PDB file of C-alpha atoms in Angstrom:
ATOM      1  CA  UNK A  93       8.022  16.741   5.585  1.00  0.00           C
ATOM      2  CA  UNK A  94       6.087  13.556   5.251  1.00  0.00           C
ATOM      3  CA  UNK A  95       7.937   9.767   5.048  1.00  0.00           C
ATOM      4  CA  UNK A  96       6.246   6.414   3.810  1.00  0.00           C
ATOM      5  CA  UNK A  97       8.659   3.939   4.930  1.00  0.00           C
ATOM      6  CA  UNK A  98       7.635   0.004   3.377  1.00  0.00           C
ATOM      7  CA  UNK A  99       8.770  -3.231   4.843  1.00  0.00           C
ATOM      8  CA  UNK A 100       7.940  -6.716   4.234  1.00  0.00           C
ATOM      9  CA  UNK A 101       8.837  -7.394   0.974  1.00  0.00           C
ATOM     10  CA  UNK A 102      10.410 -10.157  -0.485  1.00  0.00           C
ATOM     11  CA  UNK A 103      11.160 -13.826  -2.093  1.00  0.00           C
ATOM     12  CA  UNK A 104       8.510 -16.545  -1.833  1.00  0.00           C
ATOM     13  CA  UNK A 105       7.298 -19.440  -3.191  1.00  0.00           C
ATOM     14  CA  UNK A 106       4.134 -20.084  -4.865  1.00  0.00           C
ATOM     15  CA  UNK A 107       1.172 -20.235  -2.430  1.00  0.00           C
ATOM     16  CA  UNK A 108       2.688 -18.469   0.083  1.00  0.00           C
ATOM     17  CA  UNK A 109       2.666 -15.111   2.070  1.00  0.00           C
ATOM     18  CA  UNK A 110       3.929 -11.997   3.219  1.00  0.00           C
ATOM     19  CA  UNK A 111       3.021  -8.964   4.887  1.00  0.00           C
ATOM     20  CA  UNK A 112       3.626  -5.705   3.746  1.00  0.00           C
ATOM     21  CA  UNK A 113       3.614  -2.695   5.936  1.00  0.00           C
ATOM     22  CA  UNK A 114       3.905   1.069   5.299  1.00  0.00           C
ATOM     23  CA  UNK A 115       4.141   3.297   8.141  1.00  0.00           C
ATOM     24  CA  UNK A 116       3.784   7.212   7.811  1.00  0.00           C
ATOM     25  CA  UNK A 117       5.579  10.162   9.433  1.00  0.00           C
ATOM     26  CA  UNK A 118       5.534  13.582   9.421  1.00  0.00           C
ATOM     27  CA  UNK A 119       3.922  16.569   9.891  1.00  0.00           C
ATOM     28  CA  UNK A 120       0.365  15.393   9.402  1.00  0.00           C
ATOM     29  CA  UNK A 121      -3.304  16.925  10.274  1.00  0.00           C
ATOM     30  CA  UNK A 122      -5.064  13.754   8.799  1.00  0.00           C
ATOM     31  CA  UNK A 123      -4.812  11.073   6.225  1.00  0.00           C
ATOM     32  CA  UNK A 124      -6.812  10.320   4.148  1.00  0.00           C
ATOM     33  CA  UNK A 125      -7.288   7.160   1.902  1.00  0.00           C
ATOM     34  CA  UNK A 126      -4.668   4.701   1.782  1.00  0.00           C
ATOM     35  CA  UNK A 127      -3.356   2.370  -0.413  1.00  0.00           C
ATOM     36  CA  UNK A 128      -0.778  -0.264  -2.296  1.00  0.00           C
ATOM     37  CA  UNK A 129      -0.058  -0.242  -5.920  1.00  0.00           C
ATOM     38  CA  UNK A 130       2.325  -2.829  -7.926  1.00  0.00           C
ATOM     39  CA  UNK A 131       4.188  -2.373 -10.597  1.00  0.00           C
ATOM     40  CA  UNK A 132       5.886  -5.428 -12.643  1.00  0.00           C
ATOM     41  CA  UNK A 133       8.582  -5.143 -15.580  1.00  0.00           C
ATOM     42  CA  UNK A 134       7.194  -3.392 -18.557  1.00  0.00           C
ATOM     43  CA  UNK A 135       3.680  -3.032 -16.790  1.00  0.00           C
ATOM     44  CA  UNK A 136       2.076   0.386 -16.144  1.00  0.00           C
ATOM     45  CA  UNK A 137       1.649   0.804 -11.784  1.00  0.00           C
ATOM     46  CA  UNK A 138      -1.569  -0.327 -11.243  1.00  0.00           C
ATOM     47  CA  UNK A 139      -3.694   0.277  -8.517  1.00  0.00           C
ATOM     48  CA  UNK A 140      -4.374  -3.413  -6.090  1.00  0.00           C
ATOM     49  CA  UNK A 141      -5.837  -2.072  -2.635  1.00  0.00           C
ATOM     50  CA  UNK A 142      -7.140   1.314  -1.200  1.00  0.00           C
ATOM     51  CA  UNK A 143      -8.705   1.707   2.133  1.00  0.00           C
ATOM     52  CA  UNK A 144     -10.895   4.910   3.198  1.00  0.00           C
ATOM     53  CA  UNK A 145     -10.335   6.790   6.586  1.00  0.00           C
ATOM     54  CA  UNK A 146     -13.040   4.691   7.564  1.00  0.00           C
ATOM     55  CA  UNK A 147     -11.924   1.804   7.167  1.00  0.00           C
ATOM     56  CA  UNK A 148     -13.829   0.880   3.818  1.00  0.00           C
ATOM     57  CA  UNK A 149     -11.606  -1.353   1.849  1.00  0.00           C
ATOM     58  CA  UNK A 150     -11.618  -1.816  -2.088  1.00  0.00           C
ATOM     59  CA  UNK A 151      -9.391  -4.396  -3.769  1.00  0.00           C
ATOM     60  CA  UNK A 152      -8.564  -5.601  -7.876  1.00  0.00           C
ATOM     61  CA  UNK A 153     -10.359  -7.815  -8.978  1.00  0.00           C
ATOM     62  CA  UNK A 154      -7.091  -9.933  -9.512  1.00  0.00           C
ATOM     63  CA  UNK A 155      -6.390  -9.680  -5.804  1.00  0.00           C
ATOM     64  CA  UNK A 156      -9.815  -9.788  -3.787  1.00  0.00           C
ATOM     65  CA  UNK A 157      -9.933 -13.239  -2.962  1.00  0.00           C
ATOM     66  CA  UNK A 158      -6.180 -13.631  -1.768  1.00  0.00           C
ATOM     67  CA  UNK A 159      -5.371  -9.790  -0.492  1.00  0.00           C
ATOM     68  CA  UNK A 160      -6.370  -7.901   2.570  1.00  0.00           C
ATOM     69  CA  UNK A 161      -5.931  -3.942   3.388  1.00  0.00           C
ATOM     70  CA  UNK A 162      -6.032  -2.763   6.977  1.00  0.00           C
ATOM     71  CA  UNK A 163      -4.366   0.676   8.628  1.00  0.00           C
ATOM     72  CA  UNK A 164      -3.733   1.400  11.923  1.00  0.00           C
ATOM     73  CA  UNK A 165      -4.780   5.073  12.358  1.00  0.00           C
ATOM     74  CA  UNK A 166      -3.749   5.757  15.125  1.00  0.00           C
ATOM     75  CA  UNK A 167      -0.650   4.518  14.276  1.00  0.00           C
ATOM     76  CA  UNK A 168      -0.434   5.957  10.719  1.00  0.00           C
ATOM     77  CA  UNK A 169       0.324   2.327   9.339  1.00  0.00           C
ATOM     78  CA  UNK A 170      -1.243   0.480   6.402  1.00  0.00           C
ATOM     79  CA  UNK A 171      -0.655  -3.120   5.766  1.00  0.00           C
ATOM     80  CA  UNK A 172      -1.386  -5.480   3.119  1.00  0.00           C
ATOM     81  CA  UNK A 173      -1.800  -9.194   3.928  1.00  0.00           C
ATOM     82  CA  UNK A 174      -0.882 -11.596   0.692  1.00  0.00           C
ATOM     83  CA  UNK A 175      -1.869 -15.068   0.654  1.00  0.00           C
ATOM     84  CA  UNK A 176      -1.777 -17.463  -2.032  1.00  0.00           C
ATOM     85  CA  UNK A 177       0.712 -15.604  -3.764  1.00  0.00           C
ATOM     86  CA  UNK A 178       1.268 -16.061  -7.593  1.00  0.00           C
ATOM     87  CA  UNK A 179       4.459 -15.447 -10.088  1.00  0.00           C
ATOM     88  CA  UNK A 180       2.305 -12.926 -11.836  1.00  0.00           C
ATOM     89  CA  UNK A 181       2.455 -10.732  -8.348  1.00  0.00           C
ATOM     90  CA  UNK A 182       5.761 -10.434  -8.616  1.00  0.00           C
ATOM     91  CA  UNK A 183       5.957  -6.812  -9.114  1.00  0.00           C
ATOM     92  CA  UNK A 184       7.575  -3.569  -7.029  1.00  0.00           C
ATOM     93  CA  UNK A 185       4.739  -2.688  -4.679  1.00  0.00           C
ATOM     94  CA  UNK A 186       4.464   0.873  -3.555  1.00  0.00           C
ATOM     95  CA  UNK A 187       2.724   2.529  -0.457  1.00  0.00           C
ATOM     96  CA  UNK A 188       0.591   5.388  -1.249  1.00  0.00           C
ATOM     97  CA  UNK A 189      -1.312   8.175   0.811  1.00  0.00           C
ATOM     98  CA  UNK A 190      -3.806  10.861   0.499  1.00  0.00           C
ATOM     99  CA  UNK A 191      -2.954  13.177   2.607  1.00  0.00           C
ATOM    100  CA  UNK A 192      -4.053  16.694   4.958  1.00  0.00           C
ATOM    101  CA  UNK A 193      -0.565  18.036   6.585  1.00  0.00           C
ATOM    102  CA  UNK A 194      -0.051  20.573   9.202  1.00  0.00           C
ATOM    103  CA  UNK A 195      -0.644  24.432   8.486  1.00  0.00           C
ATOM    104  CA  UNK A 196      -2.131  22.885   4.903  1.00  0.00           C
ATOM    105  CA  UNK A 197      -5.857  22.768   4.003  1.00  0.00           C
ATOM    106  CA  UNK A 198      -4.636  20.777   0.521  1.00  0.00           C
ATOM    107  CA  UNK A 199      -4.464  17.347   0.224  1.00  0.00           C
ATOM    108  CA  UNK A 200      -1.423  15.738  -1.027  1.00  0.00           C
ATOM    109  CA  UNK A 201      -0.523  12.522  -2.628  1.00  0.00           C
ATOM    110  CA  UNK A 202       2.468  10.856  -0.742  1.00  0.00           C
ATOM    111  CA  UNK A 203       4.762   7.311  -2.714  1.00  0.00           C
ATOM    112  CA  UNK A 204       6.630   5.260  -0.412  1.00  0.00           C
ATOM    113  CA  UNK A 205       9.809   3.837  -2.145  1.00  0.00           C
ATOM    114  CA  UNK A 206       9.070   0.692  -2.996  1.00  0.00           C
ATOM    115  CA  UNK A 207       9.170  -2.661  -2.338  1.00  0.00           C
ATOM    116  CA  UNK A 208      10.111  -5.824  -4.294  1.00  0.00           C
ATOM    117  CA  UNK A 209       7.883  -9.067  -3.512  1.00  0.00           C
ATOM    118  CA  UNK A 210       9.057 -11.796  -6.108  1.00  0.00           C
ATOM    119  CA  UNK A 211       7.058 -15.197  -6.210  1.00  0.00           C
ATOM    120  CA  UNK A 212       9.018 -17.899  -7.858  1.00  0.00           C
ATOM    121  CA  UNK A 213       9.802 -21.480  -7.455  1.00  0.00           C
TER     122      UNK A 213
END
């Protein structure tokens, strides 16, 4: 068994922050890439921040300049730093992991459960 569990989430104004974090549990041999999607009313999920096992990070377009992805590996956590936040982030934001797990030479795709980050005034 494998658990994302997501914290951080939340109400805030415009232009200010929060901190996601998604930590990762389980029987696992090695993860892989990992990553935070959103996903706001009537909008497709959409894909805002990955991070390679490396450390290489890759960010949206719409996010690059106000977002930052980091993980912990040792740890098995992956965070996601939001500053400047805008109403149009306001969205369901979701954890997600490629993973290796124990006794398994496949590599699965792991969701956490969610969590909401509204920006309003």
């Amino acid at each position: 068994q494998v658990h994302l569990v997501e914290s951080g989430g939340g109400e805030v104004q415009p232009g200010g922050s929060l901190r996601l974090s998604c930590a990762v549990s389980g029987s696992i041999f090695r993860i892989y890439a990992m990553g935070w999607y959103r996903q706001a009313p009537g909008k497709q999920r959409e894909s805002i921040a990955t991070i390679t096992s490396d450390g290489r990070p890759n960010l949206a377009d719409s996010v690059k300049d106000r977002f930052t992805i980091s993980r912990d590996s040792a740890k098995n956590w992956v965070y996601l730093q939001m500053n400047s936040l805008k109403p149009d982030d306001t969205a369901v934001y979701y954890c997600n992991v490629h993973l290796e797990r124990l006794g398994s030479q496949a590599v699965y795709d792991y969701w956490g459960q969610g969590t909401q980050v509204t920006v309003s005034s």
